[in-house]
Amino acid sequence: MAKTGVLDGDPTTTLTKASELKKELQRLVRAIVDSNDDSNAETIDRATQTLRALKEVKSRTTRVSVKKPNNEGGLNCCPEEFRCPISNELMRDPVIVATGQTYDRPFIQRWLKSGHRTCPRTQQVLSHTLLTPNLLIREMISHWCKNQEIQLPDSIQCCNEAGLTEADRDRFISLLEKMSSNISEQKEAARELRLLTKRMPSFRALFSESLSAIPQLLNPLSQNRSLIDLHPDLQEDLITTLLNLSIHDNNKKFVAETPMVISLVIDALSSGTIETRSNAAATLFTLSALDSNKALIGKSGALKPLIDLLEEGHPLAMKDVASAIFNLCIIQENKARAVRDGAVRVILKKIANRIHVDELLAILAILSSNPKAVEEMGELGGVPCLLSVIRESSCPRNKENCIAILHTICFSDRTKWKEMKEEESTYGTLTQLAQNGTSRAKRKASGILERLNRAINLTHTA
């Protein structure tokens, strides 16, 4: 569906948007009808949201403009501070952004959703994208409208672009309030929030509109950690809700920087159900898409429990754990932490047992830029292990990662050249890779062969 601009009060733009929404709805309905897969819930959700958005656009074209009955002055006399700086219309739901400026919620949300991270009025970069209701301005607008005999649409009828109504927001607030209630209500609310944030992306966005939303969500875990042992299902629902929230791009920074979030996720890596532990790892992977979050998560001590969970080797958790470790180790300081916490030993052992070789070789390749990691690889039998993978694997990327790591090990430790020479004499592994590997694998294999040939020539000359 084509993106529209922030300002779409023009009738032509409104009609264009309605046409786009109709086309999108037709496409989604066709996909639902033609699909033989019963598990197309996401497509149905998108169709529902598109239908809501179309309904809202239609209501704009038929709704009578806000005006004073029998008075053409209407909005012309509206105080400037009651107008949204983006739409220049009377605000229905005024909210405050990080710079202190006030906008009408649907318009500023559309501005942020289109990728902007500045205040439209001041052009300052927003330190966060939380939207705080401006209750004072809302009350003043309500009072002014009453005096002017101007009828605003009921707020419950006004959907934002994501398809949320005031009733949805009220439900959201009610569920968060239950997180401070008895255990039965906490579990019920946690389960519903998990489902809502999975099925409705708009509910994920709601958490970014209040600084207190995530602390409220995690209240049961932060207030009483013994609940984890007594009610592991509650912990699982809360951690999974955090995972759902972290998928939303606008949430990644503030979720990670909310006090207690990272520490509670780290706790979950070693406690609760295996699904809780796996989803905790997936949460760290998703949050670590931002470099600033990579550093924060690494400093918080997440790598050790991730490596411990990797060593346990539960099939349900392995991919999420490996993905999280890989993402975190992209920055240099986390490589040193991973090596210190035993990553090389655990990874080599898993590779030797042919467990998730693709993912773990990628991590080992990243770690090979750390001198301590390279030293450990040599000491822990990395050379014969990696050579055996090259011989057995049919995956070009795995062969490439192996030879790149071997190249680093050999040029760092001269004692390993003997093993490489024996490998080449027995199997011709390097020659085959230099001829048939990826371009990078060919370069690395050729580099090792050149070094071996020089050593042989020097021996003959002597």
Short mmCIF file of C-alpha atoms in Angstrom, two decimals:
data_model
loop_
_atom_site.label_atom_id
_atom_site.label_comp_id
_atom_site.label_asym_id
_atom_site.label_seq_id
_atom_site.Cartn_x
_atom_site.Cartn_y
_atom_site.Cartn_z
CA MET A 1 0.00 0.00 0.00
CA ALA A 2 1.48 3.34 -1.01
CA LYS A 3 2.48 5.70 1.73
CA THR A 4 0.70 9.01 1.99
CA GLY A 5 1.95 12.29 3.30
CA VAL A 6 1.27 13.71 6.72
CA LEU A 7 -1.16 16.26 5.39
CA ASP A 8 -4.13 14.55 3.78
CA GLY A 9 -6.97 16.91 4.49
CA ASP A 10 -7.33 17.70 0.77
CA PRO A 11 -10.37 15.90 -0.73
CA THR A 12 -8.33 14.68 -3.70
CA THR A 13 -5.75 13.13 -1.38
CA THR A 14 -8.50 11.58 0.71
CA LEU A 15 -10.08 9.97 -2.36
CA THR A 16 -6.69 8.71 -3.52
CA LYS A 17 -6.04 7.15 -0.16
CA ALA A 18 -9.49 5.50 -0.17
CA SER A 19 -8.70 4.00 -3.58
CA GLU A 20 -5.36 2.68 -2.33
CA LEU A 21 -6.98 1.14 0.71
CA LYS A 22 -9.63 -0.56 -1.45
CA LYS A 23 -6.96 -2.09 -3.67
CA GLU A 24 -5.01 -3.29 -0.65
CA LEU A 25 -8.16 -4.77 0.89
CA GLN A 26 -9.00 -6.58 -2.36
CA ARG A 27 -5.48 -8.02 -2.49
CA LEU A 28 -5.64 -9.24 1.11
CA VAL A 29 -9.11 -10.76 0.70
CA ARG A 30 -7.94 -12.61 -2.43
CA ALA A 31 -4.92 -13.90 -0.52
CA ILE A 32 -7.18 -15.17 2.28
CA VAL A 33 -9.66 -16.82 -0.10
CA ASP A 34 -7.01 -18.40 -2.32
CA SER A 35 -4.84 -19.66 0.52
CA ASN A 36 -4.97 -23.34 1.38
CA ASP A 37 -3.20 -22.63 4.65
CA ASP A 38 -5.46 -22.24 7.66
CA SER A 39 -2.75 -20.37 9.58
CA ASN A 40 -3.17 -17.03 7.76
CA ALA A 41 -4.16 -15.09 10.89
CA GLU A 42 -1.68 -12.32 10.12
CA THR A 43 -3.24 -11.69 6.70
CA ILE A 44 -6.70 -11.59 8.27
CA ASP A 45 -5.46 -9.09 10.88
CA ARG A 46 -4.00 -6.88 8.16
CA ALA A 47 -7.26 -7.05 6.21
CA THR A 48 -9.19 -6.06 9.35
CA GLN A 49 -6.88 -3.10 9.99
CA THR A 50 -7.13 -2.01 6.35
CA LEU A 51 -10.93 -2.18 6.53
CA ARG A 52 -10.89 -0.01 9.66
CA ALA A 53 -8.63 2.52 7.98
CA LEU A 54 -10.92 2.58 4.92
CA LYS A 55 -13.93 3.12 7.17
CA GLU A 56 -12.18 6.06 8.81
CA VAL A 57 -11.28 7.62 5.44
CA LYS A 58 -14.86 7.15 4.26
CA SER A 59 -16.17 8.79 7.41
CA ARG A 60 -13.97 11.82 6.74
CA THR A 61 -15.50 12.34 3.31
CA THR A 62 -19.07 12.19 4.64
CA ARG A 63 -18.62 13.71 8.11
CA VAL A 64 -19.71 17.32 8.40
CA SER A 65 -16.74 19.54 9.13
CA VAL A 66 -16.36 20.81 12.67
CA LYS A 67 -18.21 24.09 12.78
CA LYS A 68 -20.49 26.24 14.84
CA PRO A 69 -24.16 25.72 13.87
CA ASN A 70 -25.63 28.63 11.96
CA ASN A 71 -22.28 30.38 12.15
CA GLU A 72 -19.93 30.31 9.18
CA GLY A 73 -17.16 31.56 11.45
CA GLY A 74 -16.80 28.07 12.96
CA LEU A 75 -13.13 27.20 13.08
CA ASN A 76 -12.01 30.57 11.77
CA CYS A 77 -12.18 31.89 15.31
CA CYS A 78 -10.49 28.82 16.81
CA PRO A 79 -7.57 29.87 19.07
CA GLU A 80 -4.23 29.09 17.44
CA GLU A 81 -3.06 26.98 20.39
CA PHE A 82 -6.00 24.63 19.80
CA ARG A 83 -4.91 23.84 16.22
CA CYS A 84 -2.57 20.99 15.35
CA PRO A 85 0.61 22.47 13.77
CA ILE A 86 0.57 19.68 11.18
CA SER A 87 -3.07 19.61 10.06
CA ASN A 88 -4.00 23.16 11.12
CA GLU A 89 -7.27 21.64 12.36
CA LEU A 90 -8.83 21.73 15.80
CA MET A 91 -7.19 18.96 17.84
CA ARG A 92 -9.35 16.04 18.99
CA ASP A 93 -6.62 14.20 20.95
CA PRO A 94 -3.76 16.59 21.80
CA VAL A 95 -0.49 14.92 22.83
CA ILE A 96 2.95 16.24 23.80
CA VAL A 97 6.17 15.08 22.11
CA ALA A 98 9.69 15.09 23.60
CA THR A 99 10.32 18.74 22.65
CA GLY A 100 7.23 19.91 24.58
CA GLN A 101 5.23 20.74 21.44
CA THR A 102 1.60 19.62 21.21
CA TYR A 103 0.05 17.88 18.17
CA ASP A 104 -3.11 15.98 17.37
CA ARG A 105 -2.35 12.30 17.97
CA PRO A 106 -3.28 10.84 14.53
CA PHE A 107 -1.18 13.39 12.65
CA ILE A 108 1.96 13.15 14.78
CA GLN A 109 1.68 9.34 14.76
CA ARG A 110 1.55 9.41 10.96
CA TRP A 111 4.59 11.71 10.94
CA LEU A 112 6.57 9.32 13.14
CA LYS A 113 5.37 6.24 11.30
CA SER A 114 6.68 7.67 8.01
CA GLY A 115 10.19 7.55 9.47
CA HIS A 116 10.66 11.10 10.79
CA ARG A 117 12.50 11.48 14.10
CA THR A 118 12.24 15.26 14.43
CA CYS A 119 9.67 17.63 15.87
CA PRO A 120 7.71 19.04 12.88
CA ARG A 121 7.51 22.53 14.40
CA THR A 122 11.03 22.97 15.86
CA GLN A 123 12.93 20.45 13.67
CA GLN A 124 14.73 19.25 16.81
CA VAL A 125 15.66 15.55 16.93
CA LEU A 126 13.30 13.75 19.30
CA SER A 127 15.05 12.02 22.20
CA HIS A 128 12.16 9.53 22.27
CA THR A 129 8.84 8.96 20.49
CA LEU A 130 6.60 8.73 23.53
CA LEU A 131 3.36 10.68 23.25
CA THR A 132 1.94 12.15 26.47
CA PRO A 133 -1.71 13.25 26.53
CA ASN A 134 -2.03 17.03 26.99
CA LEU A 135 -4.95 16.94 29.40
CA LEU A 136 -4.91 20.70 29.99
CA ILE A 137 -5.25 21.58 26.31
CA ARG A 138 -7.86 18.85 25.85
CA GLU A 139 -9.94 20.31 28.67
CA MET A 140 -9.54 23.84 27.28
CA ILE A 141 -10.65 22.69 23.82
CA SER A 142 -13.64 20.91 25.29
CA HIS A 143 -14.62 24.03 27.25
CA TRP A 144 -14.18 26.27 24.19
CA CYS A 145 -16.24 23.95 21.96
CA LYS A 146 -19.02 23.93 24.54
CA ASN A 147 -19.11 27.72 24.70
CA GLN A 148 -19.03 27.99 20.91
CA GLU A 149 -21.69 25.27 20.49
CA ILE A 150 -19.30 23.25 18.34
CA GLN A 151 -19.83 19.51 18.23
CA LEU A 152 -16.70 17.38 18.02
CA PRO A 153 -17.04 13.71 16.96
CA ASP A 154 -17.14 11.30 19.88
CA SER A 155 -13.58 10.22 20.63
CA ILE A 156 -14.56 6.54 20.56
CA GLN A 157 -15.51 6.93 16.89
CA CYS A 158 -12.15 8.37 15.94
CA CYS A 159 -9.71 5.63 14.93
CA ASN A 160 -6.06 6.42 14.40
CA GLU A 161 -4.24 5.17 11.33
CA ALA A 162 -3.38 1.91 13.05
CA GLY A 163 -7.07 1.18 13.62
CA LEU A 164 -7.14 1.71 17.41
CA THR A 165 -10.13 3.26 19.10
CA GLU A 166 -10.42 4.87 22.51
CA ALA A 167 -12.05 1.62 23.62
CA ASP A 168 -8.84 -0.21 22.64
CA ARG A 169 -6.78 2.28 24.64
CA ASP A 170 -9.06 1.89 27.64
CA ARG A 171 -8.66 -1.89 27.43
CA PHE A 172 -4.89 -1.48 27.24
CA ILE A 173 -4.84 0.71 30.36
CA SER A 174 -7.13 -1.71 32.19
CA LEU A 175 -4.86 -4.67 31.42
CA LEU A 176 -1.80 -2.83 32.69
CA GLU A 177 -3.60 -1.88 35.89
CA LYS A 178 -4.33 -5.56 36.50
CA MET A 179 -0.59 -6.21 36.67
CA SER A 180 -0.71 -4.69 40.16
CA SER A 181 -3.69 -6.81 41.21
CA ASN A 182 -3.92 -10.39 42.50
CA ILE A 183 -2.08 -13.25 40.82
CA SER A 184 -5.17 -14.51 39.02
CA GLU A 185 -5.80 -11.15 37.34
CA GLN A 186 -2.08 -10.72 36.59
CA LYS A 187 -1.99 -14.03 34.73
CA GLU A 188 -5.18 -13.27 32.83
CA ALA A 189 -3.94 -9.82 31.80
CA ALA A 190 -0.46 -11.08 30.87
CA ARG A 191 -1.93 -13.77 28.63
CA GLU A 192 -4.19 -11.26 26.86
CA LEU A 193 -1.38 -8.73 26.36
CA ARG A 194 0.79 -11.48 24.91
CA LEU A 195 -1.89 -12.36 22.37
CA LEU A 196 -2.76 -8.73 21.54
CA THR A 197 0.85 -7.71 20.95
CA LYS A 198 1.34 -10.75 18.74
CA ARG A 199 -1.75 -10.25 16.59
CA MET A 200 -2.05 -6.46 16.51
CA PRO A 201 1.06 -4.36 15.73
CA SER A 202 -0.92 -1.30 16.82
CA PHE A 203 -0.92 -2.63 20.40
CA ARG A 204 2.87 -2.82 20.30
CA ALA A 205 2.95 0.86 19.42
CA LEU A 206 0.78 1.71 22.43
CA PHE A 207 3.61 0.81 24.80
CA SER A 208 5.78 3.56 23.32
CA GLU A 209 3.25 6.22 24.26
CA SER A 210 3.76 6.01 28.02
CA LEU A 211 6.94 5.83 30.10
CA SER A 212 5.11 3.78 32.72
CA ALA A 213 3.66 1.10 30.42
CA ILE A 214 6.57 -1.37 30.45
CA PRO A 215 7.30 -0.97 34.19
CA GLN A 216 3.60 -1.69 34.79
CA LEU A 217 3.78 -4.75 32.55
CA LEU A 218 6.80 -6.16 34.41
CA ASN A 219 5.56 -5.24 37.86
CA PRO A 220 4.89 -8.89 38.91
CA LEU A 221 8.48 -9.92 38.10
CA SER A 222 10.22 -6.84 39.48
CA GLN A 223 8.25 -6.79 42.74
CA ASN A 224 8.35 -10.50 43.57
CA ARG A 225 10.89 -12.66 41.79
CA SER A 226 9.74 -15.74 43.70
CA LEU A 227 6.70 -15.68 41.41
CA ILE A 228 8.92 -17.14 38.70
CA ASP A 229 9.16 -20.45 40.56
CA LEU A 230 5.51 -20.46 41.58
CA HIS A 231 4.04 -19.24 38.28
CA PRO A 232 6.40 -19.90 35.36
CA ASP A 233 3.53 -19.38 32.91
CA LEU A 234 3.21 -15.75 34.07
CA GLN A 235 6.91 -15.14 33.43
CA GLU A 236 6.62 -16.79 30.02
CA ASP A 237 3.73 -14.54 28.99
CA LEU A 238 5.48 -11.36 30.19
CA ILE A 239 8.81 -12.17 28.51
CA THR A 240 7.01 -13.14 25.30
CA THR A 241 5.10 -9.84 25.39
CA LEU A 242 8.46 -8.05 25.64
CA LEU A 243 9.60 -10.02 22.59
CA ASN A 244 6.50 -8.93 20.69
CA LEU A 245 7.12 -5.30 21.67
CA SER A 246 10.76 -5.39 20.61
CA ILE A 247 9.74 -6.33 17.06
CA HIS A 248 8.29 -2.82 16.63
CA ASP A 249 11.18 -0.65 15.35
CA ASN A 250 10.10 2.42 17.28
CA ASN A 251 10.17 0.40 20.51
CA LYS A 252 13.67 -1.07 20.38
CA LYS A 253 15.57 1.79 22.00
CA PHE A 254 13.19 2.68 24.79
CA VAL A 255 12.41 -0.99 25.62
CA ALA A 256 16.12 -1.73 26.09
CA GLU A 257 16.70 1.46 28.07
CA THR A 258 13.73 0.99 30.40
CA PRO A 259 15.15 0.14 33.86
CA MET A 260 14.90 -3.53 34.83
CA VAL A 261 14.05 -4.78 31.31
CA ILE A 262 17.47 -6.18 30.38
CA SER A 263 18.12 -7.58 33.87
CA LEU A 264 14.74 -9.36 33.91
CA VAL A 265 15.34 -10.76 30.42
CA ILE A 266 18.78 -11.99 31.51
CA ASP A 267 17.19 -13.64 34.57
CA ALA A 268 14.73 -15.36 32.22
CA LEU A 269 17.61 -16.91 30.25
CA SER A 270 18.34 -19.23 33.15
CA SER A 271 14.90 -19.73 34.71
CA GLY A 272 11.39 -20.68 33.79
CA THR A 273 10.14 -22.79 30.89
CA ILE A 274 12.35 -23.50 27.90
CA GLU A 275 10.02 -21.33 25.82
CA THR A 276 10.60 -18.47 28.26
CA ARG A 277 14.36 -18.91 27.96
CA SER A 278 14.21 -19.17 24.18
CA ASN A 279 12.01 -16.07 23.91
CA ALA A 280 14.33 -14.18 26.26
CA ALA A 281 17.19 -14.94 23.85
CA ALA A 282 15.02 -13.90 20.90
CA THR A 283 14.21 -10.64 22.70
CA LEU A 284 17.92 -9.85 23.11
CA PHE A 285 18.49 -10.71 19.45
CA THR A 286 15.69 -8.39 18.32
CA LEU A 287 16.73 -5.51 20.59
CA SER A 288 20.36 -5.84 19.53
CA ALA A 289 19.47 -4.68 16.02
CA LEU A 290 20.52 -1.24 17.34
CA ASP A 291 24.26 -0.78 17.97
CA SER A 292 23.58 1.25 21.12
CA ASN A 293 21.54 -1.68 22.43
CA LYS A 294 24.33 -4.14 21.58
CA ALA A 295 26.67 -2.24 23.91
CA LEU A 296 24.04 -1.92 26.64
CA ILE A 297 23.11 -5.61 26.55
CA GLY A 298 26.75 -6.68 26.53
CA LYS A 299 27.62 -4.50 29.51
CA SER A 300 24.64 -5.91 31.38
CA GLY A 301 26.19 -9.40 31.38
CA ALA A 302 23.91 -11.14 28.89
CA LEU A 303 26.58 -13.12 27.05
CA LYS A 304 27.43 -15.56 29.86
CA PRO A 305 23.85 -16.87 30.33
CA LEU A 306 23.42 -16.97 26.54
CA ILE A 307 26.56 -19.11 26.21
CA ASP A 308 25.42 -21.33 29.09
CA LEU A 309 22.08 -21.86 27.34
CA LEU A 310 23.91 -22.61 24.10
CA GLU A 311 26.00 -25.23 25.91
CA GLU A 312 22.85 -26.87 27.30
CA GLY A 313 21.83 -27.33 23.70
CA HIS A 314 18.04 -27.50 23.95
CA PRO A 315 16.79 -27.70 20.34
CA LEU A 316 14.03 -25.13 20.91
CA ALA A 317 16.46 -22.46 22.08
CA MET A 318 19.55 -23.04 19.95
CA LYS A 319 18.73 -20.84 16.95
CA ASP A 320 17.51 -17.90 19.03
CA VAL A 321 20.57 -18.12 21.30
CA ALA A 322 22.99 -18.34 18.38
CA SER A 323 21.31 -15.40 16.65
CA ALA A 324 21.55 -13.29 19.81
CA ILE A 325 25.24 -14.11 20.35
CA PHE A 326 26.03 -13.38 16.70
CA ASN A 327 24.29 -10.00 16.77
CA LEU A 328 25.92 -8.95 20.05
CA CYS A 329 29.40 -9.95 18.87
CA ILE A 330 29.28 -7.62 15.90
CA ILE A 331 30.78 -4.91 18.13
CA GLN A 332 34.36 -5.39 19.31
CA GLU A 333 33.87 -5.08 23.06
CA ASN A 334 31.30 -7.88 23.08
CA LYS A 335 33.71 -10.22 21.26
CA ALA A 336 36.12 -9.94 24.19
CA ARG A 337 33.26 -10.60 26.64
CA ALA A 338 32.11 -13.67 24.70
CA VAL A 339 35.63 -15.13 24.62
CA ARG A 340 36.07 -14.47 28.34
CA ASP A 341 32.74 -16.20 29.02
CA GLY A 342 33.77 -19.40 27.22
CA ALA A 343 32.16 -19.00 23.81
CA VAL A 344 35.02 -20.54 21.80
CA ARG A 345 35.08 -23.80 23.76
CA VAL A 346 31.29 -24.23 23.63
CA ILE A 347 31.03 -23.38 19.93
CA LEU A 348 33.86 -25.67 18.83
CA LYS A 349 32.32 -28.54 20.78
CA LYS A 350 28.93 -28.01 19.11
CA ILE A 351 30.52 -27.76 15.65
CA ALA A 352 32.50 -30.96 16.28
CA ASN A 353 29.18 -32.67 17.06
CA ARG A 354 27.66 -31.10 13.90
CA ILE A 355 25.05 -29.12 15.83
CA HIS A 356 23.82 -25.90 14.14
CA VAL A 357 27.06 -25.71 12.19
CA ASP A 358 25.90 -22.85 9.92
CA GLU A 359 25.02 -20.45 12.73
CA LEU A 360 27.95 -21.34 14.99
CA LEU A 361 30.55 -21.07 12.23
CA ALA A 362 29.27 -17.56 11.53
CA ILE A 363 29.85 -16.65 15.20
CA LEU A 364 33.31 -18.23 15.19
CA ALA A 365 34.22 -16.26 12.06
CA ILE A 366 33.22 -13.02 13.78
CA LEU A 367 35.22 -13.93 16.90
CA SER A 368 38.32 -14.70 14.82
CA SER A 369 39.15 -10.98 14.76
CA ASN A 370 39.85 -11.26 18.49
CA PRO A 371 43.45 -12.46 19.20
CA LYS A 372 42.46 -14.32 22.37
CA ALA A 373 39.73 -16.17 20.49
CA VAL A 374 42.19 -17.21 17.76
CA GLU A 375 44.62 -18.45 20.39
CA GLU A 376 41.90 -20.55 22.03
CA MET A 377 40.78 -21.98 18.69
CA GLY A 378 44.31 -23.26 18.11
CA GLU A 379 44.64 -24.68 21.61
CA LEU A 380 41.21 -26.39 21.60
CA GLY A 381 41.66 -28.35 18.35
CA GLY A 382 40.03 -25.85 16.04
CA VAL A 383 42.25 -26.68 13.05
CA PRO A 384 41.33 -30.40 12.62
CA CYS A 385 37.70 -29.61 13.49
CA LEU A 386 37.38 -26.93 10.81
CA LEU A 387 39.25 -28.97 8.20
CA SER A 388 36.84 -31.87 8.73
CA VAL A 389 33.89 -29.49 8.18
CA ILE A 390 35.40 -28.31 4.87
CA ARG A 391 35.75 -31.93 3.71
CA GLU A 392 32.24 -32.96 4.75
CA SER A 393 30.17 -29.84 4.13
CA SER A 394 28.36 -29.09 0.88
CA CYS A 395 27.64 -25.50 1.94
CA PRO A 396 29.93 -22.92 0.22
CA ARG A 397 29.41 -20.38 3.02
CA ASN A 398 30.46 -22.88 5.70
CA LYS A 399 33.59 -23.77 3.73
CA GLU A 400 34.34 -20.06 3.34
CA ASN A 401 33.97 -19.37 7.06
CA CYS A 402 36.16 -22.37 7.93
CA ILE A 403 39.03 -21.42 5.62
CA ALA A 404 38.87 -17.77 6.72
CA ILE A 405 39.19 -18.83 10.36
CA LEU A 406 41.97 -21.31 9.52
CA HIS A 407 43.85 -18.59 7.62
CA THR A 408 43.79 -16.39 10.73
CA ILE A 409 44.84 -19.23 13.05
CA CYS A 410 47.74 -20.36 10.86
CA PHE A 411 49.17 -16.90 10.31
CA SER A 412 48.94 -16.32 14.07
CA ASP A 413 50.48 -19.65 15.14
CA ARG A 414 53.27 -21.16 13.03
CA THR A 415 52.93 -24.54 14.75
CA LYS A 416 49.66 -25.11 12.84
CA TRP A 417 51.32 -25.20 9.40
CA LYS A 418 52.26 -28.83 9.90
CA GLU A 419 48.60 -29.83 10.28
CA MET A 420 47.69 -27.86 7.16
CA LYS A 421 50.49 -29.52 5.18
CA GLU A 422 49.37 -32.99 6.26
CA GLU A 423 45.76 -32.16 5.33
CA GLU A 424 46.80 -31.03 1.87
CA SER A 425 49.02 -34.09 1.34
CA THR A 426 46.30 -36.51 2.41
CA TYR A 427 43.11 -34.95 1.02
CA GLY A 428 44.08 -32.00 -1.21
CA THR A 429 41.48 -29.97 0.69
CA LEU A 430 43.12 -26.60 0.10
CA THR A 431 43.67 -27.14 -3.62
CA GLN A 432 40.04 -28.14 -4.12
CA LEU A 433 38.85 -25.06 -2.24
CA ALA A 434 41.23 -22.77 -4.15
CA GLN A 435 39.67 -24.08 -7.37
CA ASN A 436 35.99 -24.47 -6.48
CA GLY A 437 35.24 -22.28 -3.46
CA THR A 438 33.65 -18.84 -3.23
CA SER A 439 35.85 -15.92 -4.27
CA ARG A 440 36.80 -15.26 -0.65
CA ALA A 441 37.43 -18.95 0.05
CA LYS A 442 39.66 -19.16 -3.04
CA ARG A 443 41.74 -16.20 -1.82
CA LYS A 444 42.19 -17.62 1.67
CA ALA A 445 42.98 -21.15 0.47
CA SER A 446 45.43 -19.80 -2.13
CA GLY A 447 47.14 -17.70 0.54
CA ILE A 448 47.70 -20.77 2.71
CA LEU A 449 48.91 -22.82 -0.28
CA GLU A 450 51.40 -20.13 -1.26
CA ARG A 451 52.78 -20.11 2.25
CA LEU A 452 53.06 -23.92 2.26
CA ASN A 453 54.77 -23.95 -1.16
CA ARG A 454 57.29 -21.32 -0.05
CA ALA A 455 58.10 -23.41 3.02
CA ILE A 456 58.59 -26.50 0.83
CA ASN A 457 60.83 -24.61 -1.62
CA LEU A 458 62.93 -23.24 1.22
CA THR A 459 63.37 -26.77 2.58
CA HIS A 460 64.51 -28.08 -0.81
CA THR A 461 66.90 -25.15 -1.27
CA ALA A 462 68.45 -25.72 2.14
#
